[in-house]
Amino acid sequence: MSFKEGAEFKIRVKPKDDGNSFAINVGHDSENIALHFNPRFEENAIVCNSLSGGCWGEEHREGSLPFTRGEECKFYLSFNMEYFYIKLPDGSTMSFPNRLGDVKYQFFSISGDARIVGIKINGNLQEDSKRPDSRLRNVPLINYIPWKKEAPRRATQGVLEPVAAPFWASALRLSGEKSLTSCHTQKGRKQAQYATTMEKIMVATFCLRPLLRAERPPPPPPPPPPPLLPPPRLACAAQ
């Protein structure tokens, strides 16, 4: 699992009926946690902290607790190099400093009196800026069906060409949207590998041909029409 800057991490949890607290951890490993998100029912508060090299930092407390024992709920995480942003179940938001200062985290865990119902990362297209041709950046793909090989339609905005037919499967990878639960099955892993391979082929192909219609020479003007000749005059027969 990879959680990157600008992506949205959706988490659905269900606290236990008699639970006291639970915690969500995001970071590099168990000794380096960028976000320790810890709702505490006993204290009616949310406590956030970070762990660097096994040492805890300064706690940050939020005085309200929009979680209820025994009730399933969902909340969202996003971050950049400076802050984590948490959208709570009641729609309110809170922030916590990104003390590790990284833009990618691959460690996730939950502890305490709650169970995970589902998780999903809705990605972005910021990775396109690292591609060989940066003009692919922030080009949305619309009307695609996840894990299907049907042709997506690219929003060209009068600039980019439509996606070539052999590269339909790369739509899922470029959109950055994938259900994490599907990767737990053998079919999901094969589909993820297929999408990754097709993405590499698509990137290589776009590097070998121009993307902008403006780079193509304009077509030659049509030849002028031939001049119109007067109709022939007929000679009159002698009487």
C-alpha atoms as one frame of an Amber mdcrd trajectory, in Angstrom:
protein
   0.000   0.000   0.000   1.277   3.466  -0.871  -0.205   6.709   0.491   1.153
   9.727  -1.389   0.981  13.479  -1.105  -2.317  14.845  -2.396  -4.123  11.491
  -2.299  -7.221  10.905  -0.180  -7.259   7.952   2.221 -10.801   6.825   3.075
 -11.123   4.703   6.221 -14.272   2.985   7.504 -14.125   1.698  11.084 -16.513
   0.326  13.681 -15.559   0.934  17.334 -16.480  -1.746  19.851 -19.576  -1.278
  21.980 -17.496  -1.132  25.164 -14.313   0.278  23.627 -12.189   2.952  25.258
 -10.012   4.070  22.339  -8.483   3.072  19.036  -5.603   4.346  16.922  -4.753
   4.667  13.229  -1.051   4.851  12.357   0.445   6.084   9.069   4.192   6.211
   8.454   7.243   4.249   7.319   7.295   1.496   9.971   6.370   0.857  13.595
   9.279   3.042  14.792   8.611   5.971  12.441   4.971   7.043  12.412   4.048
  10.342  10.776   0.446  10.330  12.061  -0.840   8.574  15.186  -4.573   9.305
  15.152  -6.078   8.265  18.497  -9.771   8.903  19.361 -10.325   8.354  23.110
 -13.873   7.777  24.338 -12.935   8.009  28.014 -11.493  11.500  27.576 -13.966
  12.592  24.867 -11.023  13.835  22.787  -8.854  13.019  19.777  -5.108  12.809
  20.386  -2.601  13.024  17.522   1.128  12.458  17.763   4.152  11.294  15.770
   6.898   8.758  16.412  10.429   9.288  15.069  13.135   6.725  15.751  11.025
   5.214  18.519  10.565   8.562  20.333   7.160  10.203  20.662   6.717  13.883
  19.921   4.418  16.444  21.489   0.735  15.502  21.646  -1.924  17.483  19.842
  -5.453  17.301  21.309  -8.823  18.059  19.760 -11.575  18.766  22.267 -14.483
  17.090  20.446 -15.083  13.441  19.567 -17.433  12.791  16.600 -17.127   8.996
  17.016 -19.715   6.787  18.765 -19.175   3.401  20.359 -20.619   0.560  18.296
 -21.460   2.716  15.263 -19.711   2.338  11.919 -18.292   5.585  10.555 -15.886
   6.867   7.951 -13.274   9.604   7.851 -10.670  10.824   5.377  -6.937  11.535
   5.551  -4.845  13.653   3.182  -1.473  15.324   3.555   1.336  17.356   2.049
   4.909  18.014   3.168   3.718  20.294   5.978   0.415  18.981   7.344  -1.961
  16.053   7.631  -5.634  16.917   7.186  -8.364  14.772   8.752 -11.996  15.076
   7.702 -14.006  13.684  10.614 -17.332  11.791  10.439 -19.354  14.907  11.311
 -17.820  16.852   8.391 -15.454  18.946  10.507 -11.724  18.965   9.794  -8.559
  19.054  11.845  -4.870  19.216  10.970  -1.626  17.861  12.381   1.969  18.734
  11.366   3.751  16.298   9.062   6.809  16.120  11.286   8.607  13.516   9.182
   8.207  15.805   6.166   7.903  13.054   3.569   5.492  12.834   0.621   4.990
   9.054   0.575   4.157   6.563   3.330   3.732   2.802   2.995   2.976   1.703
   6.570  -0.569   1.533   7.938  -1.914  -0.110  11.084  -4.865  -0.001  13.466
  -4.860  -0.850  17.145  -7.264  -0.643  20.046 -10.996  -1.209  20.347 -12.144
  -0.966  16.729 -12.064  -2.975  13.534 -11.485  -1.888   9.962 -14.543  -2.184
   7.714 -12.849  -0.913   4.546 -10.075   1.303   3.239  -9.576   2.992  -0.109
  -7.081   5.461  -1.558  -8.365   7.932  -4.120  -5.183   9.048  -5.833  -4.214
  12.069  -7.864  -2.194  12.703 -11.005   0.781  14.368  -9.369   2.989  11.454
 -10.421   2.524  12.539 -14.038   4.980  15.398 -13.396   7.685  12.734 -12.984
   6.941  11.201 -16.356   9.252  11.921 -19.315   6.669  14.257 -20.877   5.211
  16.566 -18.240   2.395  17.631 -20.567   0.515  14.536 -19.404   0.193  16.176
 -15.970  -3.311  16.756 -14.596  -5.110  15.290 -17.603  -8.272  13.622 -16.237
  -9.648  10.350 -17.502 -13.430  10.074 -17.420 -16.098   7.468 -17.997 -13.942
   4.437 -17.295 -14.960   1.256 -15.505 -12.407   0.043 -12.898 -10.683  -3.234
 -13.818 -12.374  -3.343 -17.237 -10.592  -3.170 -20.583 -13.100  -0.788 -22.138
 -11.806   2.349 -23.797 -11.838   5.441 -21.563 -12.439   8.906 -22.966  -9.773
  11.453 -22.189 -10.833  15.062 -21.560  -8.789  16.570 -24.389  -9.682  20.241
 -23.832  -8.612  20.803 -27.447  -4.978  19.920 -26.723  -4.260  16.228 -26.206
  -5.116  13.384 -28.505  -7.531  10.616 -27.456  -6.007   7.612 -25.707  -4.813
   4.981 -28.176  -6.873   1.788 -28.147  -4.039  -0.647 -27.160  -3.541   1.227
 -23.893  -7.033   1.150 -22.409  -5.941  -0.740 -19.300  -3.660   2.124 -18.238
  -6.719   4.289 -17.471  -6.967   2.870 -13.974  -3.304   3.513 -13.206  -3.319
   7.093 -14.538  -6.471   7.942 -12.642  -4.822   6.743  -9.439  -8.050   5.259
  -8.121  -7.960   1.680  -6.890  -9.737  -0.319  -4.221  -7.177  -1.780  -1.827
  -9.414  -4.705  -0.963  -9.254  -6.018  -4.557  -5.489  -6.561  -4.240  -6.048
  -9.175  -1.528  -7.354 -11.643  -4.118  -5.352 -13.440  -6.778  -7.480 -11.871
  -9.505  -6.884  -8.393  -8.085  -3.105  -8.886  -8.041  -3.073 -10.054 -11.671
  -5.169  -7.075 -12.734  -2.863  -4.669 -10.899   0.194  -6.185 -12.625  -1.531
  -5.937 -16.007  -2.407  -2.275 -15.448   1.173  -1.488 -14.377   2.620  -3.108
 -17.515   0.229  -1.264 -19.815   1.064   2.026 -18.123   4.772   1.569 -18.918
   3.946   0.840 -22.560   1.732   3.912 -22.773   4.388   6.222 -21.319   7.007
   4.920 -23.762   4.644   5.391 -26.696   3.715   8.958 -25.766   7.423   9.819
 -25.599   7.918   8.747 -29.225   5.218  10.847 -30.818   4.118  14.482 -30.453
   1.147  15.127 -28.215   0.201  18.629 -29.215  -1.706  19.238 -32.395   0.070
  22.590 -32.607   3.348  20.744 -33.328   1.979  19.289 -36.540   2.465  21.358
 -39.708  -0.769  22.843 -41.069  -2.229  21.067 -44.104  -1.484  22.686 -47.500
  -4.214  24.949 -48.888  -6.481  23.412 -51.532  -5.643  24.236 -55.179  -7.621
  27.108 -56.740 -10.608  26.108 -58.878 -10.127  26.226 -62.672 -11.367  29.438
 -64.417 -14.825  29.385 -65.928 -14.799  29.515 -69.777 -17.635  31.121 -71.789
 -19.874  28.668 -73.666 -18.876  28.065 -77.336 -20.698  30.123 -80.004 -22.473
  28.114 -82.715 -22.157  29.238 -86.387 -25.436  29.820 -88.280 -26.025  27.688
 -91.415 -26.248  29.572 -94.804 -29.768  29.909 -96.295
